[in-house]
PDB file of C-alpha atoms in Angstrom:
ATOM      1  CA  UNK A 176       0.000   0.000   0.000  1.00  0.00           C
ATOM      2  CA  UNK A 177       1.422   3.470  -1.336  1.00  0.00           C
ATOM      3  CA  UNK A 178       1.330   6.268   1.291  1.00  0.00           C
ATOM      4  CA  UNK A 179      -1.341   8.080  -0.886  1.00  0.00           C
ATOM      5  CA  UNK A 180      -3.908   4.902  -0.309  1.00  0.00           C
ATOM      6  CA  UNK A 181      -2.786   4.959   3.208  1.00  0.00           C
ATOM      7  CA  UNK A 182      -4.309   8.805   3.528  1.00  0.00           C
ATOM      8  CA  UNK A 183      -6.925   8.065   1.200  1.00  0.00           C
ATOM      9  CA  UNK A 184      -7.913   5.064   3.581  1.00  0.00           C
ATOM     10  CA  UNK A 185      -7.305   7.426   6.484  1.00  0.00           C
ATOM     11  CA  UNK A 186      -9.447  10.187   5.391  1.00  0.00           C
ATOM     12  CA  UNK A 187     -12.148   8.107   4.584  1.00  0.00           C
ATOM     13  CA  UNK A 188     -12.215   6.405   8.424  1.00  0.00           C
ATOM     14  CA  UNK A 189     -12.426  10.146   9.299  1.00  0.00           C
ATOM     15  CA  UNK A 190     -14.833  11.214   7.401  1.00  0.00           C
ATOM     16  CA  UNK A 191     -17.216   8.044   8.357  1.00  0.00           C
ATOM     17  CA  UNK A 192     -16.338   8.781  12.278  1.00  0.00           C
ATOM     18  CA  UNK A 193     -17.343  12.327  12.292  1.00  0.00           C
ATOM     19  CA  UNK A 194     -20.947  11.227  10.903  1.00  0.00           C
ATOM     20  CA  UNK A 195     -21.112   8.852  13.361  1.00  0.00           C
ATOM     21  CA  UNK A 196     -19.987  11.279  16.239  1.00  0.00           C
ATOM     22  CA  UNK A 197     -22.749  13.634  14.825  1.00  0.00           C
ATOM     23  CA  UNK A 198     -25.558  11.161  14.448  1.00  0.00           C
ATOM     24  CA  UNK A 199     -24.834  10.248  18.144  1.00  0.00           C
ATOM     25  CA  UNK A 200     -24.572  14.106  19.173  1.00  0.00           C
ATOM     26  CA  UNK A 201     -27.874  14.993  17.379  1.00  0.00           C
ATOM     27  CA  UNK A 202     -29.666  11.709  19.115  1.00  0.00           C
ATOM     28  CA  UNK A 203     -27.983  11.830  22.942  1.00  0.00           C
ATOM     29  CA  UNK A 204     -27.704  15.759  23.868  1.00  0.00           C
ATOM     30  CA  UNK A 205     -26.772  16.739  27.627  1.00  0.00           C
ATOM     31  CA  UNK A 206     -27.719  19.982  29.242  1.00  0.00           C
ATOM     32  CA  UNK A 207     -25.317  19.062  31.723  1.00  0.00           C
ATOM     33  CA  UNK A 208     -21.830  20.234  30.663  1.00  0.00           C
ATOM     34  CA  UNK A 209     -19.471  23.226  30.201  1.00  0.00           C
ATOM     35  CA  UNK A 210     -21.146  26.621  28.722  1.00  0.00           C
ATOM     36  CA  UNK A 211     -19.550  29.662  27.828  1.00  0.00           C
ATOM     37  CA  UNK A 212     -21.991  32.311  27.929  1.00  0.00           C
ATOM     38  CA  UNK A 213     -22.074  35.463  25.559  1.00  0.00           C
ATOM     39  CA  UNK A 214     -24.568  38.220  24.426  1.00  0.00           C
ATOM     40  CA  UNK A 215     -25.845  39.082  21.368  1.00  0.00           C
ATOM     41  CA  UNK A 216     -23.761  41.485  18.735  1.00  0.00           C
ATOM     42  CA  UNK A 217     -23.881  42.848  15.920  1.00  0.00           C
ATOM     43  CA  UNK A 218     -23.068  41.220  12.414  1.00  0.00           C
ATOM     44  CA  UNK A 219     -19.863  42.012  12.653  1.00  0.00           C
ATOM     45  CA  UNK A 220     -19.408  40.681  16.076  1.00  0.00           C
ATOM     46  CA  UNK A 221     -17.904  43.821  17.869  1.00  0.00           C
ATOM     47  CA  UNK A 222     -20.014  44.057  20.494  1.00  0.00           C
ATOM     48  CA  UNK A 223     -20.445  40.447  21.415  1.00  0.00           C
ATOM     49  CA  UNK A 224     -19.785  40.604  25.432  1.00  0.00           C
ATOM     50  CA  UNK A 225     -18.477  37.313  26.716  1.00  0.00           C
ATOM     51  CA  UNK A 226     -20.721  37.228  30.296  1.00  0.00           C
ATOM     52  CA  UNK A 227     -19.106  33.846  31.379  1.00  0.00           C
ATOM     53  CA  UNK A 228     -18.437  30.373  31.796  1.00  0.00           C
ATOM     54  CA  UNK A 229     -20.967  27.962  33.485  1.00  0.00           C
ATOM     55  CA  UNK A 230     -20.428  24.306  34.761  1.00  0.00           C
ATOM     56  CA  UNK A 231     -23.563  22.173  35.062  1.00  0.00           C
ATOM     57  CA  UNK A 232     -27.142  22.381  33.767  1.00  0.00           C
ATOM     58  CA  UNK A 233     -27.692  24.998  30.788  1.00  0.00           C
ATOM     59  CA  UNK A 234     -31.195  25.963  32.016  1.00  0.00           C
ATOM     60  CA  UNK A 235     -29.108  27.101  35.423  1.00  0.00           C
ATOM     61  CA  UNK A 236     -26.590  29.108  33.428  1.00  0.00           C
ATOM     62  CA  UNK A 237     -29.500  30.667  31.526  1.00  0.00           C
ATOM     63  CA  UNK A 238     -30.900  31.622  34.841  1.00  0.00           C
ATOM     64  CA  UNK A 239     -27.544  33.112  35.914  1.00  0.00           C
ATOM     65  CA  UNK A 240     -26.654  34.739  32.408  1.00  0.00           C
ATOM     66  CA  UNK A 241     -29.839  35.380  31.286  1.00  0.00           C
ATOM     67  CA  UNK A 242     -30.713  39.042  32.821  1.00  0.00           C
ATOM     68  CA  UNK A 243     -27.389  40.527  31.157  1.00  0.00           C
ATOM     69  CA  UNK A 244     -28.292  39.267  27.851  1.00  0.00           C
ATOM     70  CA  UNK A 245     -29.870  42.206  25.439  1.00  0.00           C
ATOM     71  CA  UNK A 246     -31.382  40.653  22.819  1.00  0.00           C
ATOM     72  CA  UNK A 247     -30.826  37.038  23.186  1.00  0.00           C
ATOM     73  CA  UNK A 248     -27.966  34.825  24.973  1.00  0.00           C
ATOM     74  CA  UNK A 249     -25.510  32.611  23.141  1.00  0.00           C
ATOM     75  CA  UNK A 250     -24.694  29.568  24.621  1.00  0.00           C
ATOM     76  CA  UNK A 251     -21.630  27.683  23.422  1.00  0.00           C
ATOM     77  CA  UNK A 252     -20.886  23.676  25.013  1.00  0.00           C
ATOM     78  CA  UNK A 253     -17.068  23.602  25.167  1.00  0.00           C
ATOM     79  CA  UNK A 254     -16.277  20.923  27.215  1.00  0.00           C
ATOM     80  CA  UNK A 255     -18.503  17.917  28.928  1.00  0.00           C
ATOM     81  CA  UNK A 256     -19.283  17.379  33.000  1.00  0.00           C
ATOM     82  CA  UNK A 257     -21.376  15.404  34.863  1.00  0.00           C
ATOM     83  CA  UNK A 258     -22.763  16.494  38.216  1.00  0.00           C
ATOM     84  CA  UNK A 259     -22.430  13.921  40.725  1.00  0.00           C
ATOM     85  CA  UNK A 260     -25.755  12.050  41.700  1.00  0.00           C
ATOM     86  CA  UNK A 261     -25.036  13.037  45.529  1.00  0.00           C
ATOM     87  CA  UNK A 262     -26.160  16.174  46.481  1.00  0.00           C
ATOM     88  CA  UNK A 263     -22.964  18.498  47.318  1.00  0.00           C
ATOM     89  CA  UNK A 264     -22.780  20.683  50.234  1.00  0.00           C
ATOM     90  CA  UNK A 265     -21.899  24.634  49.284  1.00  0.00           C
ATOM     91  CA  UNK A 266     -21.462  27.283  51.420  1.00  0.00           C
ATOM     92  CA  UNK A 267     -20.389  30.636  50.713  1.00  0.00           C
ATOM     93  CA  UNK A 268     -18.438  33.276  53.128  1.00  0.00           C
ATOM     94  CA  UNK A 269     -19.545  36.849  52.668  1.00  0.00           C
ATOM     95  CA  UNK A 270     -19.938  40.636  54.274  1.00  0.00           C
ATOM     96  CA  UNK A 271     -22.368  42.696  53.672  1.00  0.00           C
ATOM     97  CA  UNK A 272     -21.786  46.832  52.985  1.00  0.00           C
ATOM     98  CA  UNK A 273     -25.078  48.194  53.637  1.00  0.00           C
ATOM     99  CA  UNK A 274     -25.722  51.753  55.774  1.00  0.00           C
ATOM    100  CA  UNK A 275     -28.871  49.119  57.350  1.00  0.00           C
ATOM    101  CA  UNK A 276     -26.432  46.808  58.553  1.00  0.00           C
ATOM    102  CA  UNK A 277     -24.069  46.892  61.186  1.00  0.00           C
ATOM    103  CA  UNK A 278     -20.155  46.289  59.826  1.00  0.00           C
ATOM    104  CA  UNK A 279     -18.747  42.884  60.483  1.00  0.00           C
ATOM    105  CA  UNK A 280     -21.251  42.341  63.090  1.00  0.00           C
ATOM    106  CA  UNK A 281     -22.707  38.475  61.925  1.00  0.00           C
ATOM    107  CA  UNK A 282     -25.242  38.500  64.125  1.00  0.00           C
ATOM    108  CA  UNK A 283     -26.790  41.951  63.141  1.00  0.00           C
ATOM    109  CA  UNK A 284     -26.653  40.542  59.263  1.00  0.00           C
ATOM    110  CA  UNK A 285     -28.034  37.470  60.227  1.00  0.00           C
ATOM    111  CA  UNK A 286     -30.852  39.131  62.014  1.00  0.00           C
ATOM    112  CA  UNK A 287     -31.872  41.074  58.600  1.00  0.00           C
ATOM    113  CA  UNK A 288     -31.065  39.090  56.200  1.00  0.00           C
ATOM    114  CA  UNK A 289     -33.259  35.748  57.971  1.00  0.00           C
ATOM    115  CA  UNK A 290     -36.666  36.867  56.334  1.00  0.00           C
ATOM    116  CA  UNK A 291     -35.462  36.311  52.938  1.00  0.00           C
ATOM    117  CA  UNK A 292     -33.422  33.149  53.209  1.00  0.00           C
ATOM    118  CA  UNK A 293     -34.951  30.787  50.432  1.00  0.00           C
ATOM    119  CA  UNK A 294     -36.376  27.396  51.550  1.00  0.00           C
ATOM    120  CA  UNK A 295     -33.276  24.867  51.697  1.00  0.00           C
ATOM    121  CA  UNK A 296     -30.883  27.255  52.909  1.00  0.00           C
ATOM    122  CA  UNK A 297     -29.110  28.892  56.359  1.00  0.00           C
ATOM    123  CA  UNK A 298     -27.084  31.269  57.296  1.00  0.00           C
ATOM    124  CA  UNK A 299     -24.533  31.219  59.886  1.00  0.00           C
ATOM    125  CA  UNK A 300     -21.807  32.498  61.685  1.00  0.00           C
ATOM    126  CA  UNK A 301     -18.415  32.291  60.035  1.00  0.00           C
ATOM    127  CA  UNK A 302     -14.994  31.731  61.032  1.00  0.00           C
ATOM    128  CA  UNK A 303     -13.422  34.607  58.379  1.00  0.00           C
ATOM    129  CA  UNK A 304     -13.622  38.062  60.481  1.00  0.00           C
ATOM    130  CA  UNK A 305     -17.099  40.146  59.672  1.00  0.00           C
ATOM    131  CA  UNK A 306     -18.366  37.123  57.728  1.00  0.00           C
ATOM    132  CA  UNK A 307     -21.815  35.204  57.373  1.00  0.00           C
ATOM    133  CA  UNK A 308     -21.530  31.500  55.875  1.00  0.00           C
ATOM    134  CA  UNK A 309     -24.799  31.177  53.278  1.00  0.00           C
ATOM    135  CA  UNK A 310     -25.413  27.031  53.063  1.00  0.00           C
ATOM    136  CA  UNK A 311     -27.680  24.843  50.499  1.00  0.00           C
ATOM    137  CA  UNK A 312     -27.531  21.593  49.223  1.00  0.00           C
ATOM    138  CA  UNK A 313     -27.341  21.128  45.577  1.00  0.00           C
TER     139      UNK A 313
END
């Protein structure tokens, strides 16, 4: 075998693999996965804003993306991920600067802020100075 059959040979394996890749794209799509996140431009693409990247469901990135979007959002999957079926533990240390609440005084933030804590989630004291720990599961 010459090497011009060889790449012959080879580009036709290539060619039959990449429609089988996209028949089994088009038939088996994942919202779970990698998204970059990007607003609308113009034709020429100048003012195409890249808002982020997003790991997980693409309905949850739309949620987080969506409200800087102007006309529509663009969401690109660049890379695959899949969330574990356990549910994960987050928690998030943070301060508030607000003239209604008291500077890095926990309990005074925890006080206000109680009321509006979704269903599924605390706060709490935190061990970083002037902090309040938000937790959920996930």
């Amino acid at each position: 075998m010459t090497i011009y059959e060889e790449m012959d040979r080879l580009r036709k394996e290539v060619k039959e693999k990449a429609a089988l890749l996209k028949a089994m794209e088009s038939e088996h799509f994942d919202a779970n996965g990698i998204w970059e996140f990007s607003t609308e431009g113009d034709c020429e693409g100048r003012s195409t804003k890249h808002l982020g990247t997003y790991q997980g469901n693409l309905i949850d990135g739309i949620k987080k993306y969506g409200n800087q979007s102007y006309y529509r959002l663009a969401c690109k999957k660049v890379g695959s991920y899949k969330p574990s079926k356990d549910s994960i533990s987050k928690r998030v240390h943070f301060t508030i600067y607000d003239q209604a609440v008291k500077l890095n005084d926990p309990e005074d933030a925890i006080s206000k802020l109680k009321s509006s804590v979704p269903d599924g989630h605390s706060l709490t004291g935190s061990n970083y100075y002037g902090c309040i720990a938000l937790e959920w599961e996930e």
